[in-house]
Amino acid sequence: MILDERTYTIAPAHVGTYLDLYVREGMAIQTGHLGKLIGWFTQDIGTVNDVVHIWQYDDLADRERRRAAMEADPAWQAFRAKAAPYVQTMKSRILKPTWFSPLGGAGLRP
């Protein structure tokens, strides 16, 4: 299992607008393609206009297949066009849970 942590820096003062748009028009599309959503988060300390979401996949091939299908979906493309003006930067990390993680990972042992 892997987790895809995605952090988007949203234009200042537009986090609420971006999240409302996502819930209204993007969430159903994205969850339909990507499957296991771990959560969406905002920050109270640090870069307060960042939003973070985490998705669980079986492995990198599962992630690649699901994301490719989503990117090919015209409804997702239309949502992205509406959301793009709010997004300043994006970064992604792939996380592997340790063997003792509550998520049940098989990560490296000491």
mmCIF file of N, CA and C in Angstrom:
data_model
loop_
_atom_site.group_PDB
_atom_site.id
_atom_site.type_symbol
_atom_site.label_atom_id
_atom_site.label_comp_id
_atom_site.label_asym_id
_atom_site.label_seq_id
_atom_site.Cartn_x
_atom_site.Cartn_y
_atom_site.Cartn_z
ATOM 1 N N MET A 1 0.835 -1.179 0.000
ATOM 2 C CA MET A 1 0.000 0.000 0.000
ATOM 3 C C MET A 1 0.881 1.244 0.000
ATOM 4 N N ILE A 2 0.404 2.261 -0.719
ATOM 5 C CA ILE A 2 1.071 3.562 -0.707
ATOM 6 C C ILE A 2 0.028 4.648 -0.469
ATOM 7 N N LEU A 3 0.493 5.785 0.009
ATOM 8 C CA LEU A 3 -0.353 6.961 0.175
ATOM 9 C C LEU A 3 0.208 8.071 -0.690
ATOM 10 N N ASP A 4 -0.678 8.752 -1.386
ATOM 11 C CA ASP A 4 -0.302 9.901 -2.210
ATOM 12 C C ASP A 4 -0.761 11.144 -1.463
ATOM 13 N N GLU A 5 0.202 11.889 -0.938
ATOM 14 C CA GLU A 5 -0.097 13.144 -0.234
ATOM 15 C C GLU A 5 0.085 14.283 -1.225
ATOM 16 N N ARG A 6 -0.979 15.044 -1.446
ATOM 17 C CA ARG A 6 -0.948 16.131 -2.424
ATOM 18 C C ARG A 6 -1.245 17.441 -1.699
ATOM 19 N N THR A 7 -0.357 18.420 -1.878
ATOM 20 C CA THR A 7 -0.506 19.718 -1.236
ATOM 21 C C THR A 7 -0.650 20.787 -2.309
ATOM 22 N N TYR A 8 -1.725 21.547 -2.212
ATOM 23 C CA TYR A 8 -1.979 22.647 -3.142
ATOM 24 C C TYR A 8 -1.938 23.954 -2.364
ATOM 25 N N THR A 9 -1.164 24.908 -2.849
ATOM 26 C CA THR A 9 -1.179 26.247 -2.293
ATOM 27 C C THR A 9 -2.196 27.037 -3.108
ATOM 28 N N ILE A 10 -3.200 27.529 -2.402
ATOM 29 C CA ILE A 10 -4.314 28.237 -3.030
ATOM 30 C C ILE A 10 -4.079 29.740 -2.905
ATOM 31 N N ALA A 11 -4.522 30.490 -3.892
ATOM 32 C CA ALA A 11 -4.386 31.944 -3.852
ATOM 33 C C ALA A 11 -4.935 32.465 -2.523
ATOM 34 N N PRO A 12 -4.208 33.364 -1.863
ATOM 35 C CA PRO A 12 -4.659 33.885 -0.571
ATOM 36 C C PRO A 12 -6.109 34.383 -0.631
ATOM 37 N N ALA A 13 -6.835 34.107 0.432
ATOM 38 C CA ALA A 13 -8.240 34.499 0.612
ATOM 39 C C ALA A 13 -9.207 33.702 -0.262
ATOM 40 N N HIS A 14 -8.734 32.651 -0.946
ATOM 41 C CA HIS A 14 -9.620 31.872 -1.815
ATOM 42 C C HIS A 14 -9.731 30.398 -1.425
ATOM 43 N N VAL A 15 -9.217 30.011 -0.266
ATOM 44 C CA VAL A 15 -9.288 28.610 0.146
ATOM 45 C C VAL A 15 -10.743 28.157 0.226
ATOM 46 N N GLY A 16 -11.599 28.937 0.855
ATOM 47 C CA GLY A 16 -13.007 28.564 0.975
ATOM 48 C C GLY A 16 -13.687 28.426 -0.378
ATOM 49 N N THR A 17 -13.393 29.342 -1.284
ATOM 50 C CA THR A 17 -13.964 29.291 -2.635
ATOM 51 C C THR A 17 -13.515 28.027 -3.358
ATOM 52 N N TYR A 18 -12.225 27.721 -3.253
ATOM 53 C CA TYR A 18 -11.680 26.521 -3.890
ATOM 54 C C TYR A 18 -12.337 25.261 -3.318
ATOM 55 N N LEU A 19 -12.427 25.171 -1.985
ATOM 56 C CA LEU A 19 -13.019 23.986 -1.362
ATOM 57 C C LEU A 19 -14.495 23.847 -1.724
ATOM 58 N N ASP A 20 -15.229 24.944 -1.749
ATOM 59 C CA ASP A 20 -16.649 24.888 -2.151
ATOM 60 C C ASP A 20 -16.782 24.375 -3.581
ATOM 61 N N LEU A 21 -15.954 24.871 -4.492
ATOM 62 C CA LEU A 21 -15.974 24.417 -5.880
ATOM 63 C C LEU A 21 -15.652 22.928 -5.958
ATOM 64 N N TYR A 22 -14.650 22.490 -5.212
ATOM 65 C CA TYR A 22 -14.282 21.073 -5.208
ATOM 66 C C TYR A 22 -15.438 20.204 -4.740
ATOM 67 N N VAL A 23 -16.066 20.578 -3.630
ATOM 68 C CA VAL A 23 -17.171 19.767 -3.098
ATOM 69 C C VAL A 23 -18.333 19.723 -4.088
ATOM 70 N N ARG A 24 -18.637 20.865 -4.694
ATOM 71 C CA ARG A 24 -19.757 20.960 -5.637
ATOM 72 C C ARG A 24 -19.508 20.203 -6.941
ATOM 73 N N GLU A 25 -18.285 20.330 -7.491
ATOM 74 C CA GLU A 25 -18.074 19.857 -8.855
ATOM 75 C C GLU A 25 -16.969 18.818 -9.041
ATOM 76 N N GLY A 26 -16.043 18.716 -8.117
ATOM 77 C CA GLY A 26 -14.902 17.825 -8.339
ATOM 78 C C GLY A 26 -14.867 16.570 -7.490
ATOM 79 N N MET A 27 -15.398 16.636 -6.295
ATOM 80 C CA MET A 27 -15.238 15.540 -5.335
ATOM 81 C C MET A 27 -15.814 14.215 -5.840
ATOM 82 N N ALA A 28 -17.030 14.232 -6.349
ATOM 83 C CA ALA A 28 -17.649 12.986 -6.813
ATOM 84 C C ALA A 28 -16.857 12.374 -7.968
ATOM 85 N N ILE A 29 -16.365 13.220 -8.848
ATOM 86 C CA ILE A 29 -15.573 12.721 -9.981
ATOM 87 C C ILE A 29 -14.287 12.081 -9.465
ATOM 88 N N GLN A 30 -13.592 12.807 -8.594
ATOM 89 C CA GLN A 30 -12.296 12.335 -8.113
ATOM 90 C C GLN A 30 -12.432 11.064 -7.283
ATOM 91 N N THR A 31 -13.354 11.024 -6.357
ATOM 92 C CA THR A 31 -13.506 9.820 -5.537
ATOM 93 C C THR A 31 -13.980 8.640 -6.386
ATOM 94 N N GLY A 32 -14.762 8.919 -7.428
ATOM 95 C CA GLY A 32 -15.182 7.852 -8.320
ATOM 96 C C GLY A 32 -14.018 7.187 -9.040
ATOM 97 N N HIS A 33 -13.006 7.956 -9.374
ATOM 98 C CA HIS A 33 -11.840 7.414 -10.074
ATOM 99 C C HIS A 33 -10.770 6.907 -9.121
ATOM 100 N N LEU A 34 -10.475 7.679 -8.080
ATOM 101 C CA LEU A 34 -9.313 7.362 -7.248
ATOM 102 C C LEU A 34 -9.611 6.388 -6.126
ATOM 103 N N GLY A 35 -10.854 6.305 -5.696
ATOM 104 C CA GLY A 35 -11.195 5.320 -4.681
ATOM 105 C C GLY A 35 -10.981 5.791 -3.270
ATOM 106 N N LYS A 36 -10.000 5.236 -2.579
ATOM 107 C CA LYS A 36 -9.842 5.378 -1.132
ATOM 108 C C LYS A 36 -9.260 6.738 -0.735
ATOM 109 N N LEU A 37 -10.139 7.635 -0.315
ATOM 110 C CA LEU A 37 -9.728 8.935 0.209
ATOM 111 C C LEU A 37 -9.450 8.792 1.701
ATOM 112 N N ILE A 38 -8.240 9.167 2.119
ATOM 113 C CA ILE A 38 -7.901 9.164 3.547
ATOM 114 C C ILE A 38 -8.406 10.447 4.191
ATOM 115 N N GLY A 39 -8.253 11.588 3.512
ATOM 116 C CA GLY A 39 -8.769 12.830 4.069
ATOM 117 C C GLY A 39 -8.310 14.058 3.324
ATOM 118 N N TRP A 40 -9.031 15.130 3.545
ATOM 119 C CA TRP A 40 -8.689 16.481 3.065
ATOM 120 C C TRP A 40 -8.429 17.319 4.303
ATOM 121 N N PHE A 41 -7.426 18.196 4.241
ATOM 122 C CA PHE A 41 -7.019 18.970 5.402
ATOM 123 C C PHE A 41 -6.675 20.404 5.005
ATOM 124 N N THR A 42 -6.872 21.326 5.939
ATOM 125 C CA THR A 42 -6.352 22.683 5.811
ATOM 126 C C THR A 42 -5.352 22.883 6.938
ATOM 127 N N GLN A 43 -4.573 23.949 6.864
ATOM 128 C CA GLN A 43 -3.562 24.232 7.877
ATOM 129 C C GLN A 43 -3.977 25.451 8.703
ATOM 130 N N ASP A 44 -3.761 25.360 10.009
ATOM 131 C CA ASP A 44 -4.020 26.483 10.906
ATOM 132 C C ASP A 44 -2.743 27.237 11.254
ATOM 133 N N ILE A 45 -1.607 26.574 11.110
ATOM 134 C CA ILE A 45 -0.309 27.173 11.410
ATOM 135 C C ILE A 45 0.599 26.891 10.223
ATOM 136 N N GLY A 46 1.414 27.850 9.858
ATOM 137 C CA GLY A 46 2.294 27.678 8.705
ATOM 138 C C GLY A 46 1.665 28.337 7.491
ATOM 139 N N THR A 47 1.707 27.664 6.367
ATOM 140 C CA THR A 47 1.114 28.205 5.146
ATOM 141 C C THR A 47 -0.386 27.941 5.190
ATOM 142 N N VAL A 48 -1.129 28.929 5.698
ATOM 143 C CA VAL A 48 -2.554 28.714 5.970
ATOM 144 C C VAL A 48 -3.404 28.647 4.711
ATOM 145 N N ASN A 49 -2.839 28.923 3.551
ATOM 146 C CA ASN A 49 -3.613 28.785 2.321
ATOM 147 C C ASN A 49 -3.237 27.500 1.576
ATOM 148 N N ASP A 50 -2.671 26.523 2.290
ATOM 149 C CA ASP A 50 -2.435 25.193 1.731
ATOM 150 C C ASP A 50 -3.609 24.281 2.053
ATOM 151 N N VAL A 51 -3.956 23.436 1.104
ATOM 152 C CA VAL A 51 -4.874 22.331 1.361
ATOM 153 C C VAL A 51 -4.124 21.050 1.038
ATOM 154 N N VAL A 52 -4.376 20.025 1.825
ATOM 155 C CA VAL A 52 -3.678 18.751 1.681
ATOM 156 C C VAL A 52 -4.722 17.652 1.576
ATOM 157 N N HIS A 53 -4.530 16.758 0.629
ATOM 158 C CA HIS A 53 -5.385 15.578 0.583
ATOM 159 C C HIS A 53 -4.524 14.348 0.392
ATOM 160 N N ILE A 54 -5.005 13.240 0.936
ATOM 161 C CA ILE A 54 -4.247 11.998 0.935
ATOM 162 C C ILE A 54 -5.139 10.884 0.400
ATOM 163 N N TRP A 55 -4.587 10.139 -0.567
ATOM 164 C CA TRP A 55 -5.288 9.034 -1.214
ATOM 165 C C TRP A 55 -4.495 7.751 -1.025
ATOM 166 N N GLN A 56 -5.189 6.652 -0.842
ATOM 167 C CA GLN A 56 -4.544 5.346 -0.664
ATOM 168 C C GLN A 56 -4.677 4.529 -1.945
ATOM 169 N N TYR A 57 -3.569 3.874 -2.324
ATOM 170 C CA TYR A 57 -3.540 3.000 -3.500
ATOM 171 C C TYR A 57 -2.875 1.683 -3.122
ATOM 172 N N ASP A 58 -3.145 0.667 -3.921
ATOM 173 C CA ASP A 58 -2.485 -0.621 -3.701
ATOM 174 C C ASP A 58 -0.989 -0.506 -3.929
ATOM 175 N N ASP A 59 -0.603 0.187 -5.009
ATOM 176 C CA ASP A 59 0.799 0.342 -5.377
ATOM 177 C C ASP A 59 0.890 1.449 -6.425
ATOM 178 N N LEU A 60 2.093 1.701 -6.935
ATOM 179 C CA LEU A 60 2.274 2.773 -7.922
ATOM 180 C C LEU A 60 1.517 2.502 -9.220
ATOM 181 N N ALA A 61 1.410 1.241 -9.615
ATOM 182 C CA ALA A 61 0.678 0.910 -10.844
ATOM 183 C C ALA A 61 -0.816 1.214 -10.675
ATOM 184 N N ASP A 62 -1.371 0.913 -9.517
ATOM 185 C CA ASP A 62 -2.772 1.225 -9.227
ATOM 186 C C ASP A 62 -2.992 2.735 -9.279
ATOM 187 N N ARG A 63 -2.082 3.484 -8.666
ATOM 188 C CA ARG A 63 -2.170 4.951 -8.688
ATOM 189 C C ARG A 63 -2.118 5.478 -10.120
ATOM 190 N N GLU A 64 -1.160 4.991 -10.893
ATOM 191 C CA GLU A 64 -0.994 5.458 -12.263
ATOM 192 C C GLU A 64 -2.245 5.174 -13.102
ATOM 193 N N ARG A 65 -2.789 3.986 -12.982
ATOM 194 C CA ARG A 65 -3.980 3.602 -13.743
ATOM 195 C C ARG A 65 -5.174 4.473 -13.376
ATOM 196 N N ARG A 66 -5.407 4.640 -12.084
ATOM 197 C CA ARG A 66 -6.557 5.427 -11.616
ATOM 198 C C ARG A 66 -6.424 6.902 -12.001
ATOM 199 N N ARG A 67 -5.237 7.453 -11.834
ATOM 200 C CA ARG A 67 -5.039 8.869 -12.167
ATOM 201 C C ARG A 67 -5.147 9.110 -13.671
ATOM 202 N N ALA A 68 -4.668 8.180 -14.480
ATOM 203 C CA ALA A 68 -4.785 8.317 -15.933
ATOM 204 C C ALA A 68 -6.254 8.313 -16.363
ATOM 205 N N ALA A 69 -7.046 7.431 -15.775
ATOM 206 C CA ALA A 69 -8.478 7.386 -16.106
ATOM 207 C C ALA A 69 -9.162 8.693 -15.710
ATOM 208 N N MET A 70 -8.805 9.229 -14.550
ATOM 209 C CA MET A 70 -9.398 10.485 -14.103
ATOM 210 C C MET A 70 -9.004 11.629 -15.031
ATOM 211 N N GLU A 71 -7.733 11.707 -15.389
ATOM 212 C CA GLU A 71 -7.263 12.790 -16.253
ATOM 213 C C GLU A 71 -7.914 12.734 -17.633
ATOM 214 N N ALA A 72 -8.322 11.552 -18.085
ATOM 215 C CA ALA A 72 -8.972 11.403 -19.385
ATOM 216 C C ALA A 72 -10.464 11.733 -19.349
ATOM 217 N N ASP A 73 -11.019 11.876 -18.156
ATOM 218 C CA ASP A 73 -12.462 12.132 -17.998
ATOM 219 C C ASP A 73 -12.769 13.599 -18.329
ATOM 220 N N PRO A 74 -13.625 13.863 -19.320
ATOM 221 C CA PRO A 74 -13.954 15.247 -19.679
ATOM 222 C C PRO A 74 -14.555 16.049 -18.521
ATOM 223 N N ALA A 75 -15.290 15.396 -17.650
ATOM 224 C CA ALA A 75 -15.867 16.103 -16.495
ATOM 225 C C ALA A 75 -14.759 16.581 -15.560
ATOM 226 N N TRP A 76 -13.725 15.769 -15.369
ATOM 227 C CA TRP A 76 -12.590 16.174 -14.538
ATOM 228 C C TRP A 76 -11.819 17.310 -15.200
ATOM 229 N N GLN A 77 -11.638 17.226 -16.492
ATOM 230 C CA GLN A 77 -10.954 18.286 -17.216
ATOM 231 C C GLN A 77 -11.700 19.615 -17.085
ATOM 232 N N ALA A 78 -13.026 19.569 -17.139
ATOM 233 C CA ALA A 78 -13.818 20.793 -16.988
ATOM 234 C C ALA A 78 -13.676 21.351 -15.571
ATOM 235 N N PHE A 79 -13.685 20.481 -14.568
ATOM 236 C CA PHE A 79 -13.485 20.943 -13.189
ATOM 237 C C PHE A 79 -12.105 21.566 -13.035
ATOM 238 N N ARG A 80 -11.078 20.904 -13.549
ATOM 239 C CA ARG A 80 -9.711 21.432 -13.416
ATOM 240 C C ARG A 80 -9.572 22.810 -14.046
ATOM 241 N N ALA A 81 -10.243 23.019 -15.151
ATOM 242 C CA ALA A 81 -10.177 24.341 -15.796
ATOM 243 C C ALA A 81 -10.772 25.414 -14.894
ATOM 244 N N LYS A 82 -11.840 25.090 -14.177
ATOM 245 C CA LYS A 82 -12.455 26.046 -13.252
ATOM 246 C C LYS A 82 -11.594 26.263 -12.008
ATOM 247 N N ALA A 83 -10.941 25.210 -11.537
ATOM 248 C CA ALA A 83 -10.161 25.277 -10.294
ATOM 249 C C ALA A 83 -8.769 25.859 -10.497
ATOM 250 N N ALA A 84 -8.227 25.731 -11.701
ATOM 251 C CA ALA A 84 -6.836 26.124 -11.968
ATOM 252 C C ALA A 84 -6.492 27.555 -11.566
ATOM 253 N N PRO A 85 -7.361 28.539 -11.771
ATOM 254 C CA PRO A 85 -6.983 29.904 -11.390
ATOM 255 C C PRO A 85 -6.716 30.090 -9.889
ATOM 256 N N TYR A 86 -7.228 29.188 -9.067
ATOM 257 C CA TYR A 86 -7.030 29.297 -7.619
ATOM 258 C C TYR A 86 -5.729 28.651 -7.153
ATOM 259 N N VAL A 87 -5.178 27.729 -7.937
ATOM 260 C CA VAL A 87 -4.022 26.943 -7.509
ATOM 261 C C VAL A 87 -2.729 27.652 -7.915
ATOM 262 N N GLN A 88 -1.895 27.947 -6.912
ATOM 263 C CA GLN A 88 -0.603 28.586 -7.169
ATOM 264 C C GLN A 88 0.510 27.568 -7.356
ATOM 265 N N THR A 89 0.563 26.559 -6.492
ATOM 266 C CA THR A 89 1.570 25.495 -6.590
ATOM 267 C C THR A 89 0.953 24.180 -6.166
ATOM 268 N N MET A 90 1.615 23.102 -6.584
ATOM 269 C CA MET A 90 1.184 21.765 -6.204
ATOM 270 C C MET A 90 2.414 20.907 -5.983
ATOM 271 N N LYS A 91 2.370 20.071 -4.950
ATOM 272 C CA LYS A 91 3.439 19.093 -4.760
ATOM 273 C C LYS A 91 2.812 17.781 -4.305
ATOM 274 N N SER A 92 3.498 16.718 -4.609
ATOM 275 C CA SER A 92 2.994 15.381 -4.285
ATOM 276 C C SER A 92 4.112 14.566 -3.667
ATOM 277 N N ARG A 93 3.755 13.783 -2.668
ATOM 278 C CA ARG A 93 4.706 12.849 -2.053
ATOM 279 C C ARG A 93 4.043 11.475 -1.995
ATOM 280 N N ILE A 94 4.835 10.453 -2.196
ATOM 281 C CA ILE A 94 4.364 9.080 -2.016
ATOM 282 C C ILE A 94 4.896 8.594 -0.671
ATOM 283 N N LEU A 95 3.988 8.168 0.175
ATOM 284 C CA LEU A 95 4.335 7.697 1.515
ATOM 285 C C LEU A 95 4.039 6.202 1.622
ATOM 286 N N LYS A 96 4.922 5.486 2.311
ATOM 287 C CA LYS A 96 4.719 4.064 2.565
ATOM 288 C C LYS A 96 4.575 3.874 4.075
ATOM 289 N N PRO A 97 3.443 3.373 4.537
ATOM 290 C CA PRO A 97 3.296 3.147 5.976
ATOM 291 C C PRO A 97 4.303 2.112 6.484
ATOM 292 N N THR A 98 4.801 2.345 7.694
ATOM 293 C CA THR A 98 5.706 1.379 8.323
ATOM 294 C C THR A 98 4.926 0.126 8.702
ATOM 295 N N TRP A 99 5.646 -0.906 9.023
ATOM 296 C CA TRP A 99 5.002 -2.164 9.384
ATOM 297 C C TRP A 99 4.141 -2.037 10.641
ATOM 298 N N PHE A 100 4.411 -1.049 11.510
ATOM 299 C CA PHE A 100 3.634 -0.879 12.746
ATOM 300 C C PHE A 100 2.562 0.199 12.625
ATOM 301 N N SER A 101 2.377 0.745 11.444
ATOM 302 C CA SER A 101 1.372 1.786 11.236
ATOM 303 C C SER A 101 -0.035 1.235 11.439
ATOM 304 N N PRO A 102 -0.935 2.047 12.012
ATOM 305 C CA PRO A 102 -2.335 1.622 12.123
ATOM 306 C C PRO A 102 -2.966 1.320 10.758
ATOM 307 N N LEU A 103 -2.366 1.845 9.673
ATOM 308 C CA LEU A 103 -2.887 1.569 8.340
ATOM 309 C C LEU A 103 -2.465 0.191 7.821
ATOM 310 N N GLY A 104 -1.572 -0.467 8.544
ATOM 311 C CA GLY A 104 -1.178 -1.813 8.158
ATOM 312 C C GLY A 104 -0.170 -1.884 7.029
ATOM 313 N N GLY A 105 0.828 -1.025 7.065
ATOM 314 C CA GLY A 105 1.822 -0.996 5.995
ATOM 315 C C GLY A 105 2.842 -2.108 6.100
ATOM 316 N N ALA A 106 3.668 -2.197 5.086
ATOM 317 C CA ALA A 106 4.743 -3.192 5.048
ATOM 318 C C ALA A 106 6.068 -2.489 4.769
ATOM 319 N N GLY A 107 6.193 -1.251 5.275
ATOM 320 C CA GLY A 107 7.396 -0.453 5.031
ATOM 321 C C GLY A 107 8.637 -1.063 5.636
ATOM 322 N N LEU A 108 9.749 -0.368 5.455
ATOM 323 C CA LEU A 108 11.052 -0.871 5.897
ATOM 324 C C LEU A 108 11.098 -1.146 7.388
ATOM 325 N N ARG A 109 11.777 -2.214 7.738
ATOM 326 C CA ARG A 109 12.045 -2.548 9.134
ATOM 327 C C ARG A 109 13.493 -2.164 9.442
ATOM 328 N N PRO A 110 13.757 -1.824 10.693
ATOM 329 C CA PRO A 110 15.151 -1.492 11.042
ATOM 330 C C PRO A 110 16.074 -2.686 10.909
#
